[in-house]
Structure formats: C-alpha cells, structure tokens
Coordinates of C-alpha atoms in Angstrom, one line a residue:
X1 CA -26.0 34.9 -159.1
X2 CA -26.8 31.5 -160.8
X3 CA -24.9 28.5 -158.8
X4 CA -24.0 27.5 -163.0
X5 CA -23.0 30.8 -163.3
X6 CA -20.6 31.0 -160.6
X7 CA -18.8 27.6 -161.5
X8 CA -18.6 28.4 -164.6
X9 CA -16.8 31.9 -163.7
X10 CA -15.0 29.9 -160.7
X11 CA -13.3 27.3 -162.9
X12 CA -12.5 29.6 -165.7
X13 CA -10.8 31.6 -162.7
X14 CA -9.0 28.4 -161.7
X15 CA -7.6 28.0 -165.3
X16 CA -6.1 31.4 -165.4
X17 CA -4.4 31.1 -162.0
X18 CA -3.2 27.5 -162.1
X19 CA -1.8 28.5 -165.4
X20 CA -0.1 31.6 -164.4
X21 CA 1.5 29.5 -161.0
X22 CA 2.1 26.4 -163.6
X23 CA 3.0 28.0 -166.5
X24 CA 4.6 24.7 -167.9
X25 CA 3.6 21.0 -168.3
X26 CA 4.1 18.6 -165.0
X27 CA 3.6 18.8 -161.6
X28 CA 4.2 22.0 -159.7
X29 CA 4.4 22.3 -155.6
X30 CA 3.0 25.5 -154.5
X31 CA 4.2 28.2 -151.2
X32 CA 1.1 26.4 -149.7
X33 CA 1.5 23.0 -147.2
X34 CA -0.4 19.8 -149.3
X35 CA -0.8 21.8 -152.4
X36 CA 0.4 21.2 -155.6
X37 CA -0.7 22.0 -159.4
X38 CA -0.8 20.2 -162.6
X39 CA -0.4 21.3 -166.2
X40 CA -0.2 18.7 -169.5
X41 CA -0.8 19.6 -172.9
X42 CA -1.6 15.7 -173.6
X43 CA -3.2 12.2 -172.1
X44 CA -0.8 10.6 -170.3
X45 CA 0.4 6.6 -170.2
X46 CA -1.0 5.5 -166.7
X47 CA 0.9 5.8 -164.1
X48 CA 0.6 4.7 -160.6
X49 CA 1.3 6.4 -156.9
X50 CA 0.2 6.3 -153.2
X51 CA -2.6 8.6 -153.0
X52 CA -2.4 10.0 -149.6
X53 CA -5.7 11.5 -148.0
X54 CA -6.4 14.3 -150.5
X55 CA -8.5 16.4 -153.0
X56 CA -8.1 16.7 -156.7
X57 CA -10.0 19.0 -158.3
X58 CA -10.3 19.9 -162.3
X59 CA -10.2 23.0 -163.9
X60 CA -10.2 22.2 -167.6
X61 CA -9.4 18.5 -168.6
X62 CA -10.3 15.0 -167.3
X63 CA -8.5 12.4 -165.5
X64 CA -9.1 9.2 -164.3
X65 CA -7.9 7.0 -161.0
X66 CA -8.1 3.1 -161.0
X67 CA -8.0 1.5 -157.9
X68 CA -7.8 -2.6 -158.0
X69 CA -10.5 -3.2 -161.3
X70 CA -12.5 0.0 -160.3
X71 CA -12.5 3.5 -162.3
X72 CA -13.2 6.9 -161.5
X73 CA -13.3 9.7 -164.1
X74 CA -13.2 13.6 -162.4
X75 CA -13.3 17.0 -164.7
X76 CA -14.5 20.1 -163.8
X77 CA -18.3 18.6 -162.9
X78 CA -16.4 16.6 -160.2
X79 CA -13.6 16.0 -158.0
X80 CA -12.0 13.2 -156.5
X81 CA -11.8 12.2 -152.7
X82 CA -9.5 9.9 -151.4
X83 CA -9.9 9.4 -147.4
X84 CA -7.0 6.3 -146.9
X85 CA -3.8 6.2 -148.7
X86 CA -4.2 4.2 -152.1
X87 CA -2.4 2.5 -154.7
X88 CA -3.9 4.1 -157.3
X89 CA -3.0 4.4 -161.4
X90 CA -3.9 7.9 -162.8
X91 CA -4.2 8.9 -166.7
X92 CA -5.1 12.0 -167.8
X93 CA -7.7 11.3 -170.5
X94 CA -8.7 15.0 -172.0
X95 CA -5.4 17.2 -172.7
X96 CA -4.4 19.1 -175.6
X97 CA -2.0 22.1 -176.0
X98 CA -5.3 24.3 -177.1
X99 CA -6.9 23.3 -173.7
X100 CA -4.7 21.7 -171.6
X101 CA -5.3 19.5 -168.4
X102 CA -5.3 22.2 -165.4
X103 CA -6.0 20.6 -162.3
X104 CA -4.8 20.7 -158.2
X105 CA -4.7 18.5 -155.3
X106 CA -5.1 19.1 -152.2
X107 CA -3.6 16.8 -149.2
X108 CA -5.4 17.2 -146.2
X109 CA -5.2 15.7 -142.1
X110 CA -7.5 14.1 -140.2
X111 CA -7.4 15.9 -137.3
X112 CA -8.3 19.1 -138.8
X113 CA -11.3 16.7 -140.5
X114 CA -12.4 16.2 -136.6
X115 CA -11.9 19.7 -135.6
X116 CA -14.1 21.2 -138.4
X117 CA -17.0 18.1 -137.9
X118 CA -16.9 19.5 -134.0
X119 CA -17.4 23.2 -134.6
X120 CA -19.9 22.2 -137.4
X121 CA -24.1 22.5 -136.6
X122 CA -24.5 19.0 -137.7
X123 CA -22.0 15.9 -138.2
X124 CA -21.7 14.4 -141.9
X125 CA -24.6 11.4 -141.6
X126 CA -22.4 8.2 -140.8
X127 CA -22.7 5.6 -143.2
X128 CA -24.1 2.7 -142.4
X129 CA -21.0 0.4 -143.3
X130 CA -17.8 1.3 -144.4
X131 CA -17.3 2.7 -147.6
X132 CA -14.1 2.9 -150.3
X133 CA -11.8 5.0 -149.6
X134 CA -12.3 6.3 -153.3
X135 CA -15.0 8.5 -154.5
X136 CA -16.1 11.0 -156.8
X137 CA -18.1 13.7 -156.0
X138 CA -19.9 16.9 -157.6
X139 CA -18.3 20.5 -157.8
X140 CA -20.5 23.2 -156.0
X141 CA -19.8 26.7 -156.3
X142 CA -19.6 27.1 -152.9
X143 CA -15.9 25.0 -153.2
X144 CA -14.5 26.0 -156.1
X145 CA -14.9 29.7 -154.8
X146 CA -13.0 28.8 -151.7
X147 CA -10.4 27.3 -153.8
X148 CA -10.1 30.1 -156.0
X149 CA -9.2 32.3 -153.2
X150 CA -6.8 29.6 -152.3
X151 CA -4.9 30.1 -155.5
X152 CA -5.2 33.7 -155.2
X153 CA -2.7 33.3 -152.3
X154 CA 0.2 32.5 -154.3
X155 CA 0.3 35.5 -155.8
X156 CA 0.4 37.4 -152.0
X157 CA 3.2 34.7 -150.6
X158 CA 3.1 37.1 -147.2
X159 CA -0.5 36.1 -147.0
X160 CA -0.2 32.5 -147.0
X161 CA 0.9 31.5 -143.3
X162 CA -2.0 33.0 -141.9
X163 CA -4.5 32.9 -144.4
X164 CA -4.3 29.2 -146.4
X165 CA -5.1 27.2 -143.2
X166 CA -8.3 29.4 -142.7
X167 CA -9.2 28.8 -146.6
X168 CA -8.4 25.3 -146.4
X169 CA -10.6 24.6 -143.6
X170 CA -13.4 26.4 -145.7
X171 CA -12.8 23.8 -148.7
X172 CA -12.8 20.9 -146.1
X173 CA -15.8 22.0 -144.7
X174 CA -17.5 22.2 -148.2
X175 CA -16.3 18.6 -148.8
X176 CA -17.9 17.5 -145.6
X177 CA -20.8 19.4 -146.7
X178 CA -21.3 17.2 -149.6
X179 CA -23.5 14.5 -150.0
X180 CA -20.8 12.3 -149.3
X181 CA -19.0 14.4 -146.5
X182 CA -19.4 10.7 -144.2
X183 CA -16.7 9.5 -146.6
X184 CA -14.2 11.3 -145.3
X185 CA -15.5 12.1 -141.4
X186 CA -15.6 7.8 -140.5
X187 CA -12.0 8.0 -141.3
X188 CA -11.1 10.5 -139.1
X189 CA -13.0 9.1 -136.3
X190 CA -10.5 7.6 -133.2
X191 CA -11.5 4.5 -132.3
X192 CA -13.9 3.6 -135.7
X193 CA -13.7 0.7 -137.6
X194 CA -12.8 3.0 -141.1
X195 CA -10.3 4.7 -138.8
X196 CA -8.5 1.4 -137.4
X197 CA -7.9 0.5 -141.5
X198 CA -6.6 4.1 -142.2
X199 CA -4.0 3.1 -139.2
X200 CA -3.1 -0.4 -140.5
X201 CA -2.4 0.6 -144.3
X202 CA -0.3 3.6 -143.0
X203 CA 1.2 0.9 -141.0
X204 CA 1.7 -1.3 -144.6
X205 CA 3.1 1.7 -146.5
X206 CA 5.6 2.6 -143.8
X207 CA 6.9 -0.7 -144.3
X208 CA 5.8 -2.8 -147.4
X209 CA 9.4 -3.9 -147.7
X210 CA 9.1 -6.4 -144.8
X211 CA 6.9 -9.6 -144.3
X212 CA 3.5 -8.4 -143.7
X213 CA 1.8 -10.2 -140.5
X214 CA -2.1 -10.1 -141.2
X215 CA -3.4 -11.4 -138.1
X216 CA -1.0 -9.1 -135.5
X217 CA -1.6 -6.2 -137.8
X218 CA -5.3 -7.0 -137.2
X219 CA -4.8 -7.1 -133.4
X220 CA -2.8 -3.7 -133.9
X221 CA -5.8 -2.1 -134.7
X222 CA -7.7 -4.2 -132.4
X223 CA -9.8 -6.0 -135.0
X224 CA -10.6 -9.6 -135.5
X225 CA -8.9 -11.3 -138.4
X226 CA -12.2 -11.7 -140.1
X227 CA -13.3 -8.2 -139.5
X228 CA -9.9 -7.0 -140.7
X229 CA -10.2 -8.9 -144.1
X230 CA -13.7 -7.7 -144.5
X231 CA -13.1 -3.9 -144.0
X232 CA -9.5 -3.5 -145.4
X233 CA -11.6 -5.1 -148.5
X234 CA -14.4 -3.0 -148.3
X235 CA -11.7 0.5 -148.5
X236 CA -9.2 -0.5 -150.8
X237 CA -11.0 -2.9 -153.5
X238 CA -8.2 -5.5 -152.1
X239 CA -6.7 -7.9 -149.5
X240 CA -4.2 -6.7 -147.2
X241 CA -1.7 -9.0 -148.7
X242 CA -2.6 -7.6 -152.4
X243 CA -2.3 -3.9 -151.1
X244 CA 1.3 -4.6 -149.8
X245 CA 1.9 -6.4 -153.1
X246 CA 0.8 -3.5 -155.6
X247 CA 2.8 -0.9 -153.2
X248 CA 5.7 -2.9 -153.8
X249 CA 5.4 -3.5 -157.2
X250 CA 4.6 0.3 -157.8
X251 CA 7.7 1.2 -155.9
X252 CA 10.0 -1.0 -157.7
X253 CA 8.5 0.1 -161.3
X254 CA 9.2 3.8 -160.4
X255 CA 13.0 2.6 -158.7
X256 CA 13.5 1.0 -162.4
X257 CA 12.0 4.3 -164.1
X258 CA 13.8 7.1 -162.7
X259 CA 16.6 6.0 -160.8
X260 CA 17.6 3.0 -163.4
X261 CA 17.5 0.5 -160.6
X262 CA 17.9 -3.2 -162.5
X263 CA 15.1 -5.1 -162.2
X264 CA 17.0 -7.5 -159.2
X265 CA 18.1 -4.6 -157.2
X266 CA 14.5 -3.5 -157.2
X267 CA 13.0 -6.3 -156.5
X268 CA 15.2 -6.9 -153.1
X269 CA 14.5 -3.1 -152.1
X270 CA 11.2 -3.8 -151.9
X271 CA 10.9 -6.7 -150.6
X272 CA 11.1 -9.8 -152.5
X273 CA 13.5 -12.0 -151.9
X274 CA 13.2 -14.5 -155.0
X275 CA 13.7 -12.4 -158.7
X276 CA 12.2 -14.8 -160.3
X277 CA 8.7 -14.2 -157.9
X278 CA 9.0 -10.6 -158.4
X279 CA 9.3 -11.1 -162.6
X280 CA 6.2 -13.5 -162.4
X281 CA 4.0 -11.0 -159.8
X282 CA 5.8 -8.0 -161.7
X283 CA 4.5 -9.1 -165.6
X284 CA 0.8 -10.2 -163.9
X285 CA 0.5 -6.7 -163.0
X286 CA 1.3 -5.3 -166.2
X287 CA 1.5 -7.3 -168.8
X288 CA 5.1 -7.3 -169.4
X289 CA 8.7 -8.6 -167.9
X290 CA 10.1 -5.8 -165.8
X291 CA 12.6 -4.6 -168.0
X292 CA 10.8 -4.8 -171.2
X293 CA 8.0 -2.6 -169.3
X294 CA 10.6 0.3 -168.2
X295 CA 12.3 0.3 -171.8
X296 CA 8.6 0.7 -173.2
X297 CA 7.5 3.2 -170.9
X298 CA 10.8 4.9 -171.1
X299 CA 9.7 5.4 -175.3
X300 CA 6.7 6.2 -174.5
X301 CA 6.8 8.6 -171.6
X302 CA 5.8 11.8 -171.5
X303 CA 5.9 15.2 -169.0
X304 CA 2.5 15.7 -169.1
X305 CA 1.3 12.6 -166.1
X306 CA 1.2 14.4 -162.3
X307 CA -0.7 13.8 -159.2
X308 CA -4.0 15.8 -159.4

C-alpha cells in the first residue's frame, strides 16, 4: 500500500478513536502511563505550560508552540518533539465543531530512549552541536500506525499493562528513526553536554521559587559558566535566569487563573519577593498588569486549549 495511503487511513483511524476515548472538548488522561488526548471545537487564547519530554501528534487540526520568540506549527503532516522540559505557550490555530482539533501527547523517559538506541542496528547520527530542545518533524506511516494500535488499547483496558510499553517503544523507535531521531538520543546520553542541561532545568523547575545560583548550578552539571550560558541558550531559546523567570511567571498566571490566588500571594509563591518587581516582569511578559490579564482571560477563556 501507498505510504500516502496509509497516513491517510492511519489519521482518519486516529480521529475516530481519539473521538470515541474523548468524546468531549478538553484534555483527557487515558488508562495508558504519559498519555493523554485532546478534543476543541475552537482556536484557543494561548496558553502556556512546562512541556515535559514528549510527543504531540495531530489527527485533524493544527496547533502551534512558542518557545522564547520562536514558533512551531504541527498538524497531521507533522508532530512535535520536545526532548528537555520547556516553557512553552500553545494555541490551537485550526478548530471548528465540524472538524475539531483531535490530537495526543505522548510523555516519554530517557532511559527507555537509551535502551531502544542500544538494541537498535545503528545509533541516531549525533549532531554536531547541540540543538533546541524543540522541533517539528514529519508523520510517516510507519508511526502513526504504531500509534493507532496504541489507541486501540483503550478500548481492551486488560491489554494495556502488558501491551502499551511494547507499543510505546515501537513509536519511540520510529521517532529515533527520523531524520531528526539525534534530537532526542543527545539528551538521553549520561554524561553529554545536551544531557547535563536536561539535568540543570529539571533542577530549575523543581525549584524556580528559590534564588537561582548560575554558576554552582553550572558546576552541578559539571560545566563551565561559559559553557553553561552557551548550551542552556542553544536548548531553550533563553538564559538560565530568563527560563526560571518565565516558569515563574507561568506558575503564578495559572495560581491567579484557577485557584483565584491575588496577584501578591502569587507572586511570593513563586518567588518574588518585591510585588511591585513581579507587576513590572509580569505586564513585560504579557502586555498587561496581572490582574487585568486574569479578568481578560477569565472573559475570554474557553475549554477548548489542552496539552497536545
């Protein structure tokens, strides 16, 4: 059969299944470990969250993911890798109730990264440097086949403990397969340069709320200060100190969202220690005061934003 052939009948298979285990708009967590599925009937406003080391591929739809001034668009032509955990602001761009945005992600770890790359006949290529921790990269039928019979699983939940790690390692291995399979293998590497980043901004996230120490988080990871700035650059569009500062300021704009945190509570939680520093930082990132963003996004808020 025709490789168009078979994503064509793959992602029209997806649609049917994500609908059937997502029947309704928002994000929906699945019987299976680092999967969950997305249904909106409409674009979304953007919205931000930590993008953990993942998959998110399209079935019908388009969505995109900033990171720092950079943009990625994936639909069901391609799908989005992220290798590091990342700040990132997703919008779903194509949505409507006729076809609505169907889409999953899939989280994966890197140790099951290393163990496929070591049973594999040849390694992904290493790049040359490192690269972002961002990238979008094409659908082949040989993946969206394996995922299909990943979402076939739901429907056989006494299935899924022995069968989803074995289908999982299938979709990894198509990833690493790709032409930019090295993306996510450097990462996983113990002892790399990409790998020694992936530790220090797990080390950030874990705890953004305290005073971040550049230079003994570079020895950490046993990197120079310079190095460190270089590479943390290169992955994540930003500085170590502007990473920790979007975290935060993400954190605090969902605390004021959906727990009704005031804007001084959430700014303490996170970190700051000055409201008046976290108002000026806080309407730099988006354009508006802290409240006055929550009340508009509150209006114009929607179900239809999610993760994949």
């Amino acid at each position: 059969m025709d490789d168009l052939l078979r994503e064509s009948q793959a992602l029209r298979q997806m649609a049917s299944l994500i609908r059937r285990h997502a029947p309704s708009s928002g994000t929906h967590r699945t019987s299976v470990p680092g999967l969950s599925l997305m249904h909106a009937v409409q674009a979304s406003e953007p919205l931000e969250s930590v993008y953990k080391p993942s998959i998110c591929v399209v079935a019908q739809g388009a969505k995109t993911a900033s990171l720092a001034d950079e943009t990625f668009r994936y639909d069901p032509s391609a799908y989005l890798v992220t290798s590091v955990e990342l700040p990132i602001i997703g919008r779903i761009v194509e949505a409507s109730p006729e076809v609505p945005y169907l889409s999953l992600k899939l989280s994966f770890d890197a140790d099951v990264i290393l163990d496929i790359v070591r049973e594999m006949n040849r390694s992904p290529r290493n790049p040359s440097k490192i690269s972002r921790g961002i990238a979008v990269n094409r659908t082949s039928a040989a993946l969206l086949d394996a995922i299909v019979r990943l979402l076939q699983l739901l429907g056989e939940p006494e299935d899924v403990a022995v069968l989803a790690p074995l289908t999982i390692r299938e979709i990894l291995y198509r990833v690493l397969q790709s032409e930019q399979g090295a993306l996510i293998h450097q990462f996983a590497i113990h002892g790399s340069q990409a790998n020694a980043i992936a530790q220090a901004i797990q080390s950030i996230n874990r705890q953004f709320d305290r005073p971040l120490a550049v230079e003994e988080l570079a020895k950490s990871v046993r990197l120079s200060a310079s190095a460190f700035h270089k590479h943390f650059k290169r992955v994540t569009a930003m500085s170590p100190l502007q990473y920790q500062k979007t975290v935060r300021l993400q954190e605090a704009r969902r605390l004021m969202l959906t727990e009704s945190l005031p804007a001084s509570d959430a700014a303490f939680q996170v970190g700051y220690e000055s409201p008046s520093q976290f108002s000026r930082e806080y309407a730099r990132m988006y354009g508006r005061p802290p409240m006055l963003d929550v009340q508009t996004l509150r209006a114009s808020f929607t179900s239809s934003d999610g993760v994949g």
